[in-house]
Short mmCIF file of C-alpha atoms in Angstrom, two decimals:
data_model
loop_
_atom_site.label_atom_id
_atom_site.label_comp_id
_atom_site.label_asym_id
_atom_site.label_seq_id
_atom_site.Cartn_x
_atom_site.Cartn_y
_atom_site.Cartn_z
CA MET A 1 -11.06 -21.45 31.83
CA ASP A 2 -10.47 -22.62 28.27
CA PRO A 3 -11.85 -19.96 25.88
CA ARG A 4 -13.75 -22.72 24.07
CA ASP A 5 -15.61 -23.56 27.28
CA ARG A 6 -16.30 -19.86 27.83
CA VAL A 7 -17.85 -19.45 24.41
CA ILE A 8 -20.14 -22.43 25.00
CA GLU A 9 -21.26 -20.77 28.24
CA LEU A 10 -21.85 -17.56 26.30
CA PHE A 11 -23.99 -19.46 23.79
CA HIS A 12 -26.23 -20.84 26.52
CA ARG A 13 -26.61 -17.41 28.17
CA VAL A 14 -27.55 -15.79 24.89
CA ALA A 15 -29.94 -18.58 23.92
CA ALA A 16 -31.73 -18.23 27.26
CA SER A 17 -31.77 -14.43 27.62
CA VAL A 18 -31.91 -12.91 24.12
CA PRO A 19 -35.36 -13.33 22.54
CA ALA A 20 -34.14 -12.96 18.96
CA TYR A 21 -31.45 -15.61 19.28
CA GLY A 22 -33.89 -18.03 20.89
CA ALA A 23 -36.23 -17.50 17.94
CA PHE A 24 -33.31 -17.84 15.50
CA LEU A 25 -32.51 -21.27 16.96
CA ARG A 26 -36.13 -22.43 17.06
CA GLU A 27 -36.62 -21.51 13.40
CA ARG A 28 -33.77 -23.92 12.64
CA ASP A 29 -34.96 -26.69 15.00
CA ILE A 30 -31.89 -26.32 17.22
CA ASP A 31 -32.23 -27.36 20.86
CA PRO A 32 -29.71 -25.37 22.94
CA ALA A 33 -29.52 -28.22 25.47
CA LEU A 34 -27.83 -30.37 22.83
CA ILE A 35 -24.92 -27.93 22.40
CA LYS A 36 -22.45 -29.37 24.92
CA THR A 37 -19.04 -29.53 23.25
CA PHE A 38 -16.98 -27.24 21.06
CA ASP A 39 -17.65 -29.58 18.13
CA ASP A 40 -21.35 -28.95 18.70
CA PHE A 41 -20.74 -25.21 18.87
CA VAL A 42 -18.91 -24.97 15.54
CA ARG A 43 -21.87 -26.64 13.81
CA LEU A 44 -24.19 -23.82 14.83
CA PRO A 45 -25.38 -21.63 11.94
CA LEU A 46 -23.63 -18.34 11.38
CA THR A 47 -25.38 -15.08 12.16
CA SER A 48 -25.02 -11.85 10.19
CA LYS A 49 -26.80 -8.58 9.63
CA ASP A 50 -28.94 -10.14 6.90
CA THR A 51 -29.78 -13.40 8.66
CA TYR A 52 -30.05 -12.09 12.22
CA THR A 53 -29.82 -8.48 13.33
CA ARG A 54 -32.01 -7.02 10.56
CA ARG A 55 -34.67 -9.70 10.94
CA TYR A 56 -35.75 -8.97 14.50
CA PRO A 57 -36.97 -5.85 16.37
CA LEU A 58 -34.19 -4.04 18.22
CA PRO A 59 -35.40 -4.86 21.77
CA GLU A 60 -35.49 -8.60 20.95
CA LEU A 61 -31.80 -8.49 20.02
CA CYS A 62 -30.87 -7.27 23.51
CA ARG A 63 -30.44 -9.09 26.82
CA ASP A 64 -33.87 -9.82 28.33
CA GLY A 65 -35.43 -7.75 25.56
CA VAL A 66 -34.23 -4.46 27.10
CA ILE A 67 -32.38 -1.82 25.05
CA GLY A 68 -29.19 -0.53 26.71
CA ASP A 69 -28.61 3.02 27.88
CA MET A 70 -26.72 4.20 24.76
CA ILE A 71 -27.23 3.63 21.03
CA SER A 72 -24.70 4.05 18.23
CA VAL A 73 -25.29 3.88 14.49
CA SER A 74 -23.08 1.90 12.15
CA SER A 75 -21.32 3.62 9.27
CA GLY A 76 -23.59 1.89 6.79
CA SER A 77 -20.63 0.88 4.60
CA THR A 78 -22.62 -2.07 3.25
CA GLY A 79 -26.01 -0.41 2.99
CA THR A 80 -28.63 0.73 5.46
CA PRO A 81 -27.23 1.89 8.81
CA SER A 82 -27.80 -0.39 11.79
CA PHE A 83 -28.42 0.49 15.44
CA TRP A 84 -26.26 -0.90 18.24
CA PRO A 85 -27.22 -0.43 21.88
CA ARG A 86 -24.70 -0.77 24.69
CA SER A 87 -24.41 -0.23 28.43
CA VAL A 88 -21.71 1.22 30.66
CA ALA A 89 -20.75 -2.37 31.56
CA ASP A 90 -20.18 -3.12 27.85
CA GLU A 91 -17.95 -0.05 27.57
CA GLN A 92 -15.90 -1.12 30.58
CA VAL A 93 -15.13 -4.46 28.92
CA ILE A 94 -14.06 -2.76 25.69
CA SER A 95 -11.97 -0.23 27.60
CA GLU A 96 -9.62 -3.10 28.49
CA ARG A 97 -8.36 -2.99 24.90
CA PHE A 98 -7.67 0.73 25.28
CA GLU A 99 -5.98 0.00 28.60
CA GLU A 100 -3.67 -2.50 26.94
CA VAL A 101 -2.53 0.18 24.48
CA PHE A 102 -2.25 3.04 26.97
CA ARG A 103 -0.52 0.90 29.63
CA ASP A 104 1.78 -1.39 27.65
CA ALA A 105 2.72 0.84 24.71
CA PHE A 106 2.31 4.40 25.97
CA GLY A 107 3.28 3.91 29.63
CA ALA A 108 0.24 5.94 30.65
CA ALA A 109 0.15 4.60 34.23
CA GLY A 110 3.03 6.90 35.09
CA ARG A 111 2.64 9.74 32.59
CA ARG A 112 0.15 12.59 32.56
CA THR A 113 -1.69 11.97 29.31
CA LEU A 114 -3.95 14.21 27.25
CA ALA A 115 -6.28 12.04 25.13
CA VAL A 116 -7.62 14.03 22.16
CA VAL A 117 -10.63 12.32 20.58
CA CYS A 118 -10.57 13.16 16.87
CA PHE A 119 -13.25 10.73 15.71
CA ALA A 120 -16.50 12.31 14.57
CA LEU A 121 -18.87 12.98 17.44
CA GLY A 122 -22.56 12.18 17.13
CA THR A 123 -24.51 8.97 16.59
CA TRP A 124 -21.52 7.21 15.00
CA VAL A 125 -19.78 4.72 17.23
CA GLY A 126 -16.24 6.09 17.04
CA GLY A 127 -16.20 9.38 18.89
CA LEU A 128 -18.42 8.94 21.93
CA PHE A 129 -17.42 5.30 22.48
CA THR A 130 -13.73 6.25 22.41
CA LEU A 131 -14.34 9.13 24.78
CA ALA A 132 -16.21 6.84 27.18
CA CYS A 133 -13.45 4.22 27.16
CA CYS A 134 -10.73 6.80 27.84
CA ARG A 135 -12.74 8.16 30.75
CA HIS A 136 -13.14 4.64 32.13
CA LEU A 137 -9.33 4.43 32.20
CA ALA A 138 -9.20 7.70 34.12
CA ALA A 139 -11.74 6.27 36.58
CA ARG A 140 -9.37 3.32 37.15
CA GLY A 141 -6.65 5.69 38.29
CA TYR A 142 -4.74 6.43 35.09
CA PRO A 143 -3.68 10.09 34.94
CA ILE A 144 -5.60 10.67 31.73
CA THR A 145 -7.47 13.84 30.81
CA CYS A 146 -9.80 13.82 27.80
CA VAL A 147 -10.75 16.53 25.34
CA ALA A 148 -13.10 15.82 22.45
CA PRO A 149 -12.90 18.29 19.57
CA GLY A 150 -14.12 15.53 17.25
CA SER A 151 -13.33 15.83 13.56
CA ASP A 152 -13.06 19.64 13.66
CA ARG A 153 -9.46 20.16 12.57
CA ARG A 154 -9.42 23.85 13.48
CA GLU A 155 -10.62 23.08 16.99
CA ILE A 156 -8.04 20.31 17.39
CA LEU A 157 -5.25 22.66 16.41
CA ARG A 158 -6.67 25.36 18.69
CA VAL A 159 -6.81 23.27 21.86
CA ILE A 160 -3.64 21.17 21.57
CA PRO A 161 -1.07 24.01 21.75
CA GLU A 162 -2.91 25.41 24.77
CA LEU A 163 -3.24 22.11 26.67
CA ALA A 164 -0.27 19.98 25.59
CA PRO A 165 2.39 21.79 27.68
CA HIS A 166 0.57 20.67 30.85
CA PHE A 167 1.02 16.96 30.01
CA ASP A 168 3.79 14.42 29.53
CA GLN A 169 2.29 13.06 26.32
CA VAL A 170 -0.58 13.69 23.91
CA VAL A 171 -2.56 10.83 22.35
CA LEU A 172 -4.52 11.58 19.17
CA LEU A 173 -7.33 9.09 18.51
CA GLY A 174 -8.94 9.06 15.05
CA TYR A 175 -9.05 7.67 11.54
CA PRO A 176 -5.58 7.38 9.96
CA PRO A 177 -5.93 9.82 7.05
CA PHE A 178 -7.59 12.42 9.25
CA LEU A 179 -4.83 12.24 11.85
CA LYS A 180 -2.23 12.66 9.11
CA ASP A 181 -4.18 15.65 7.87
CA VAL A 182 -4.16 17.16 11.38
CA ILE A 183 -0.42 16.61 11.76
CA ASP A 184 0.34 18.08 8.34
CA ALA A 185 -1.87 21.10 9.01
CA GLY A 186 -0.19 21.55 12.38
CA ILE A 187 3.24 21.55 10.77
CA ALA A 188 2.07 24.26 8.36
CA GLU A 189 0.87 26.32 11.35
CA GLY A 190 4.08 25.83 13.30
CA VAL A 191 2.74 23.36 15.89
CA PRO A 192 5.80 21.80 17.61
CA TRP A 193 4.57 18.21 17.56
CA ALA A 194 7.94 16.82 18.68
CA ASP A 195 7.66 18.78 21.94
CA TYR A 196 4.40 17.06 22.87
CA SER A 197 5.44 13.37 22.80
CA ILE A 198 2.68 12.51 20.34
CA LYS A 199 1.06 9.06 20.24
CA LEU A 200 -1.57 7.85 17.78
CA VAL A 201 -4.48 5.46 18.20
CA THR A 202 -6.19 4.71 14.89
CA ALA A 203 -9.11 2.59 13.74
CA GLY A 204 -11.18 1.80 10.71
CA GLU A 205 -8.61 1.29 7.96
CA VAL A 206 -5.63 -0.79 6.93
CA PHE A 207 -2.52 1.31 6.36
CA SER A 208 1.00 0.52 5.24
CA GLU A 209 4.16 0.58 7.33
CA GLN A 210 5.41 3.31 5.00
CA TRP A 211 2.44 5.40 6.18
CA ARG A 212 3.28 4.68 9.82
CA THR A 213 6.92 5.67 9.29
CA LEU A 214 5.99 8.84 7.41
CA VAL A 215 3.51 10.04 10.05
CA ALA A 216 5.83 9.08 12.90
CA GLU A 217 8.61 11.19 11.38
CA ARG A 218 6.34 14.18 10.86
CA ALA A 219 5.01 13.97 14.44
CA GLY A 220 8.49 13.60 15.93
CA MET A 221 7.92 10.10 17.31
CA THR A 222 10.88 8.03 18.44
CA ASP A 223 9.57 4.45 18.09
CA PRO A 224 6.51 3.73 15.93
CA ALA A 225 5.98 0.38 17.69
CA LEU A 226 5.56 2.15 21.03
CA ASP A 227 4.03 5.39 19.79
CA THR A 228 1.19 4.09 17.60
CA ALA A 229 -1.53 1.47 17.77
CA SER A 230 -4.45 0.52 15.56
CA LEU A 231 -7.70 -0.82 17.00
CA TYR A 232 -9.81 -3.38 15.17
CA GLY A 233 -13.34 -2.37 15.95
CA THR A 234 -16.86 -2.52 14.63
CA ALA A 235 -20.08 -0.82 15.62
CA ASP A 236 -21.46 -4.33 16.11
CA ALA A 237 -19.16 -5.18 19.01
CA GLY A 238 -16.82 -2.33 19.90
CA VAL A 239 -13.11 -3.13 19.83
CA LEU A 240 -12.32 -6.74 18.96
CA GLY A 241 -8.54 -6.58 19.08
CA ASN A 242 -5.64 -4.17 18.92
CA GLU A 243 -2.11 -3.75 17.72
CA THR A 244 0.56 -4.30 20.34
CA PRO A 245 4.25 -3.35 20.25
CA LEU A 246 4.93 -7.00 19.40
CA SER A 247 2.43 -7.17 16.54
CA ILE A 248 3.72 -3.89 15.10
CA ARG A 249 7.34 -5.06 15.17
CA ILE A 250 6.28 -8.28 13.43
CA ARG A 251 4.33 -6.38 10.79
CA ARG A 252 7.25 -4.04 10.14
CA PHE A 253 9.53 -7.04 9.70
CA LEU A 254 7.08 -8.59 7.22
CA ALA A 255 6.59 -5.31 5.33
CA GLU A 256 10.24 -5.51 4.26
CA ARG A 257 9.89 -9.17 3.25
CA PRO A 258 6.76 -9.61 1.10
CA GLU A 259 7.65 -13.19 0.25
CA VAL A 260 7.66 -14.10 3.96
CA ALA A 261 4.36 -12.26 4.47
CA GLU A 262 2.83 -14.18 1.57
CA GLU A 263 4.02 -17.47 3.09
CA LEU A 264 2.36 -16.56 6.39
CA PHE A 265 -0.85 -14.93 5.17
CA GLY A 266 -1.37 -16.68 1.86
CA ARG A 267 -1.36 -13.56 -0.29
CA GLN A 268 0.83 -10.61 -1.16
CA ARG A 269 -1.24 -8.02 0.68
CA LEU A 270 -0.04 -6.98 4.12
CA PRO A 271 -2.96 -7.10 6.56
CA THR A 272 -3.42 -5.36 9.86
CA LEU A 273 -1.92 -7.65 12.51
CA LEU A 274 -3.53 -7.63 15.95
CA GLN A 275 -3.71 -9.53 19.17
CA TYR A 276 -6.98 -10.36 20.91
CA ASP A 277 -8.29 -11.88 24.13
CA PRO A 278 -10.29 -15.03 23.24
CA ALA A 279 -11.98 -14.96 26.65
CA VAL A 280 -13.66 -11.68 25.66
CA ARG A 281 -14.04 -11.92 21.88
CA PHE A 282 -13.84 -15.45 20.53
CA PHE A 283 -12.72 -15.55 16.89
CA GLU A 284 -13.10 -18.30 14.30
CA GLU A 285 -12.04 -18.57 10.68
CA HIS A 286 -14.62 -19.35 8.00
CA GLU A 287 -13.65 -19.67 4.34
CA GLY A 288 -11.00 -16.97 4.59
CA THR A 289 -13.16 -14.61 6.65
CA LEU A 290 -13.61 -13.94 10.36
CA LEU A 291 -16.41 -14.79 12.77
CA PHE A 292 -16.62 -13.74 16.38
CA SER A 293 -18.76 -14.39 19.43
CA GLY A 294 -19.05 -11.89 22.25
CA ASP A 295 -21.29 -10.47 24.94
CA ASN A 296 -22.31 -6.94 23.95
CA GLY A 297 -25.34 -4.69 24.11
CA VAL A 298 -26.48 -6.94 21.28
CA PRO A 299 -24.89 -10.29 22.23
CA LEU A 300 -23.64 -12.11 19.13
CA VAL A 301 -22.82 -15.76 18.52
CA ARG A 302 -20.79 -16.89 15.50
CA TYR A 303 -21.36 -13.51 13.91
CA HIS A 304 -19.98 -13.14 10.41
CA ILE A 305 -18.50 -9.68 9.99
CA ALA A 306 -17.34 -10.39 6.41
CA ASP A 307 -13.80 -9.17 7.02
CA GLU A 308 -11.22 -11.19 5.14
CA GLY A 309 -8.50 -12.52 7.43
CA GLY A 310 -7.40 -15.33 9.70
CA LEU A 311 -5.93 -16.41 13.01
CA VAL A 312 -2.45 -17.46 14.12
CA PRO A 313 -1.76 -18.89 17.62
CA HIS A 314 0.93 -17.06 19.57
CA ASP A 315 3.48 -19.89 19.64
CA ARG A 316 2.95 -20.72 15.97
CA MET A 317 3.59 -17.09 15.02
CA LEU A 318 6.83 -16.87 16.98
CA GLY A 319 7.96 -20.25 15.66
CA PHE A 320 7.31 -19.18 12.08
CA LEU A 321 9.26 -15.95 12.57
CA ALA A 322 12.15 -17.79 14.23
CA GLY A 323 12.36 -19.94 11.14
CA HIS A 324 13.01 -16.74 9.20
CA GLY A 325 15.62 -15.42 11.63
CA PHE A 326 13.40 -12.99 13.56
CA ARG A 327 12.96 -13.50 17.31
CA PRO A 328 11.07 -10.55 18.81
CA THR A 329 10.77 -10.46 22.59
CA SER A 330 7.82 -9.19 24.54
CA ALA A 331 6.67 -8.94 28.15
CA GLU A 332 3.04 -8.68 27.03
CA PRO A 333 0.49 -11.49 27.58
CA ARG A 334 0.83 -14.45 25.19
CA LEU A 335 -2.31 -13.64 23.25
CA PRO A 336 -3.18 -15.10 19.82
CA PHE A 337 -2.96 -13.05 16.64
CA ALA A 338 -5.65 -12.09 14.16
CA TYR A 339 -4.90 -10.63 10.76
CA VAL A 340 -7.42 -8.53 8.87
CA PHE A 341 -7.32 -7.57 5.21
CA GLY A 342 -10.63 -5.71 5.32
CA ARG A 343 -13.79 -6.35 3.38
CA SER A 344 -13.70 -7.65 -0.15
CA HIS A 345 -16.31 -5.11 -1.30
CA PHE A 346 -13.74 -2.36 -0.66
CA THR A 347 -11.72 -3.60 -3.64
CA VAL A 348 -12.36 -2.92 -7.30
CA SER A 349 -11.95 -5.47 -10.06
CA TYR A 350 -10.03 -4.30 -13.12
CA TYR A 351 -9.31 -6.71 -15.98
CA GLY A 352 -9.89 -9.52 -13.48
CA ALA A 353 -7.31 -8.17 -11.01
CA ASN A 354 -8.40 -7.14 -7.55
CA VAL A 355 -7.05 -3.66 -6.85
CA TYR A 356 -6.87 -2.84 -3.16
CA PRO A 357 -6.96 0.58 -1.50
CA GLU A 358 -3.62 -0.06 0.20
CA ASN A 359 -1.99 -0.43 -3.24
CA ILE A 360 -3.02 3.15 -4.03
CA SER A 361 -2.06 4.38 -0.56
CA ALA A 362 1.46 3.06 -1.05
CA GLY A 363 1.80 5.16 -4.20
CA LEU A 364 0.69 8.32 -2.38
CA GLU A 365 3.12 7.71 0.48
CA GLN A 366 6.25 7.83 -1.66
CA PRO A 367 8.64 10.74 -0.94
CA GLN A 368 8.21 12.38 -4.33
CA VAL A 369 4.46 12.90 -3.86
CA SER A 370 3.62 12.58 -0.15
CA SER A 371 4.00 16.31 0.51
CA LEU A 372 1.63 17.15 -2.35
CA VAL A 373 -1.38 15.09 -1.25
CA THR A 374 -3.30 14.31 1.93
CA GLY A 375 -3.31 10.55 1.34
CA ARG A 376 -7.06 10.41 0.73
CA PHE A 377 -8.36 9.15 -2.61
CA VAL A 378 -11.34 7.50 -4.28
CA LEU A 379 -10.69 4.47 -6.47
CA GLU A 380 -13.17 3.38 -9.13
CA VAL A 381 -13.38 1.73 -12.54
CA THR A 382 -14.92 3.91 -15.23
CA GLU A 383 -15.63 3.69 -18.96
CA ASP A 384 -14.14 6.12 -21.43
CA ALA A 385 -15.82 7.45 -24.57
CA GLY A 386 -14.88 4.28 -26.41
CA HIS A 387 -16.48 2.16 -23.65
CA ASP A 388 -13.08 0.88 -22.57
CA ARG A 389 -12.61 0.39 -18.82
CA ARG A 390 -10.09 2.59 -17.04
CA LEU A 391 -8.78 2.60 -13.51
CA ALA A 392 -9.60 6.05 -12.12
CA VAL A 393 -8.21 7.60 -8.95
CA ALA A 394 -9.43 10.92 -7.56
CA VAL A 395 -6.70 12.25 -5.25
CA GLU A 396 -7.06 14.98 -2.63
CA LEU A 397 -4.36 17.64 -2.79
CA ALA A 398 -2.70 18.91 0.37
CA ALA A 399 -3.77 22.31 1.65
CA GLY A 400 -2.30 25.09 -0.44
CA VAL A 401 -1.20 22.80 -3.29
CA ARG A 402 -2.56 23.61 -6.74
CA GLY A 403 -3.12 20.89 -9.28
CA SER A 404 -0.92 20.75 -12.36
CA ALA A 405 -0.11 18.41 -15.20
CA GLU A 406 3.24 17.72 -13.59
CA THR A 407 1.70 16.79 -10.24
CA GLU A 408 -0.82 14.58 -12.01
CA ARG A 409 2.02 12.82 -13.83
CA LEU A 410 4.06 12.31 -10.65
CA VAL A 411 1.07 10.92 -8.75
CA GLY A 412 0.06 8.59 -11.58
CA GLU A 413 3.57 7.23 -12.02
CA SER A 414 3.99 6.68 -8.30
CA ILE A 415 0.68 4.80 -8.04
CA LEU A 416 1.52 2.67 -11.07
CA ALA A 417 4.96 1.78 -9.72
CA GLN A 418 3.49 0.54 -6.44
CA LEU A 419 0.67 -1.35 -8.19
CA LEU A 420 3.25 -3.24 -10.24
CA ARG A 421 5.44 -3.84 -7.17
CA LEU A 422 2.72 -4.95 -4.77
CA ASN A 423 0.00 -6.53 -6.91
CA SER A 424 1.07 -9.46 -9.06
CA GLU A 425 -2.49 -9.90 -10.40
CA PHE A 426 -2.43 -6.35 -11.72
CA ALA A 427 0.95 -6.91 -13.36
CA ALA A 428 -0.16 -10.20 -14.91
CA TYR A 429 -3.76 -9.44 -15.93
CA VAL A 430 -3.89 -5.80 -17.00
CA PRO A 431 -2.62 -5.02 -20.52
CA PRO A 432 0.33 -2.60 -20.43
CA ALA A 433 -1.63 0.01 -22.38
CA ARG A 434 -4.36 0.00 -19.69
CA ARG A 435 -2.22 0.01 -16.57
CA HIS A 436 -1.63 3.70 -16.06
CA PRO A 437 -4.34 5.07 -13.75
CA VAL A 438 -6.40 8.06 -14.77
CA VAL A 439 -5.64 10.53 -12.00
CA SER A 440 -7.85 13.51 -11.20
CA LEU A 441 -6.54 15.98 -8.64
CA ARG A 442 -9.14 17.49 -6.30
CA GLU A 443 -8.80 20.42 -3.97
CA LYS A 444 -8.74 19.64 -0.28
CA GLY A 445 -12.28 19.12 1.02
CA ASP A 446 -13.79 18.67 -2.45
CA PRO A 447 -17.51 18.20 -1.69
CA GLU A 448 -18.03 15.46 -4.28
CA TYR A 449 -15.14 13.20 -3.26
CA PHE A 450 -13.78 14.41 0.08
CA PRO A 451 -16.54 16.02 2.14
CA PRO A 452 -15.76 16.70 5.80
CA GLY A 453 -17.25 14.40 8.39
CA GLY A 454 -16.90 10.75 9.32
CA LYS A 455 -15.08 7.79 7.83
CA HIS A 456 -13.89 8.25 4.28
CA ARG A 457 -14.77 5.64 1.65
CA TYR A 458 -11.87 4.82 -0.64
CA THR A 459 -13.73 2.97 -3.39
CA ARG A 460 -16.83 3.42 -5.47
CA GLY A 461 -18.73 0.67 -7.18
#
């Protein structure tokens, strides 16, 4: 069935079975019976946390007014945390995205796999949802065994050396900077990562291809396109899409050719590039941001997640790349691509230039400083004693590294070099005397900037 017909069917199911959405339509004098074509569908009003999910009681947001058997809490990155019920059936649908990664990239159907869940455990969506999806794969016959130390680095490094020798490969699932931290700490403790055939599944953050290459080298990986994958997920709807070996190879090609990336994506930043199944999560573009519709514990129609990005059909993507001399091959399904820059409120504005977290990350991933820092930082704009604005970056030092004026200088120069290389607005708008970031070096685990726990926030307002 055409995905556009499927999403119209979804609309009618949600309008009939979800009390809140029925009320949402009635308040706007919309008769669901009149929504018959895709042109009708795209004229429906958008939903969002402010206009929809926060306006109705939780049971009314669920199918037939019944809360599912599990509730997760959003990270609250935009304000008050939200609650998201789900059922086992919802998890089984989302686990298909995990299956795509484990089957097509990691070859898990024929390899004994230890899945180590390194997301924080608790009410947050990441840890328990990931654990459930991996166990669903095991229930389908994949030889996968799960262990869930969560975000306890000491426990991760305690269990892996004991368990890894019994498996053909070890998959670490967690937030990118935390997984790098685990790998670096393991190297310091003598963990033989290369012996374990390490794979990574990440979520939550855009990272550079330099980061992927660096971590792959430290973990002893042989092919980053087959050994890593990023998931695009939200508490609102689980996993919406995922990197594939094809999308990673394309992104790595574009990372070396920023002018080609800008031609494709419309800006210099390199987004996360994913593939998605439109029959399960139907995406639309809206003014440079993404909408999706999907059946979840809280079914959502034309839901505006506020992530900046866009869509590229499969054939158009390959045709564009062929025009630039790149013809990647793939045996994977011919799924469309989505690209995601992240949310605009994760940037800071400095002299009119948008400064993005990935600009800073690139500076911390350079060879001259990468061994000195963890890769975590907090970016903000401050005022000095003269009330002049300064770009400030608090940087977390690697374990055992002591801050010094020399390290501060190296880090600042590396960040500045990448800002000037990657961000033309910064180079054009910021006066030369104000370009150099004010770097403060913080000990690992600094309670003010880098407390242990869940997802790290890279910017402050």
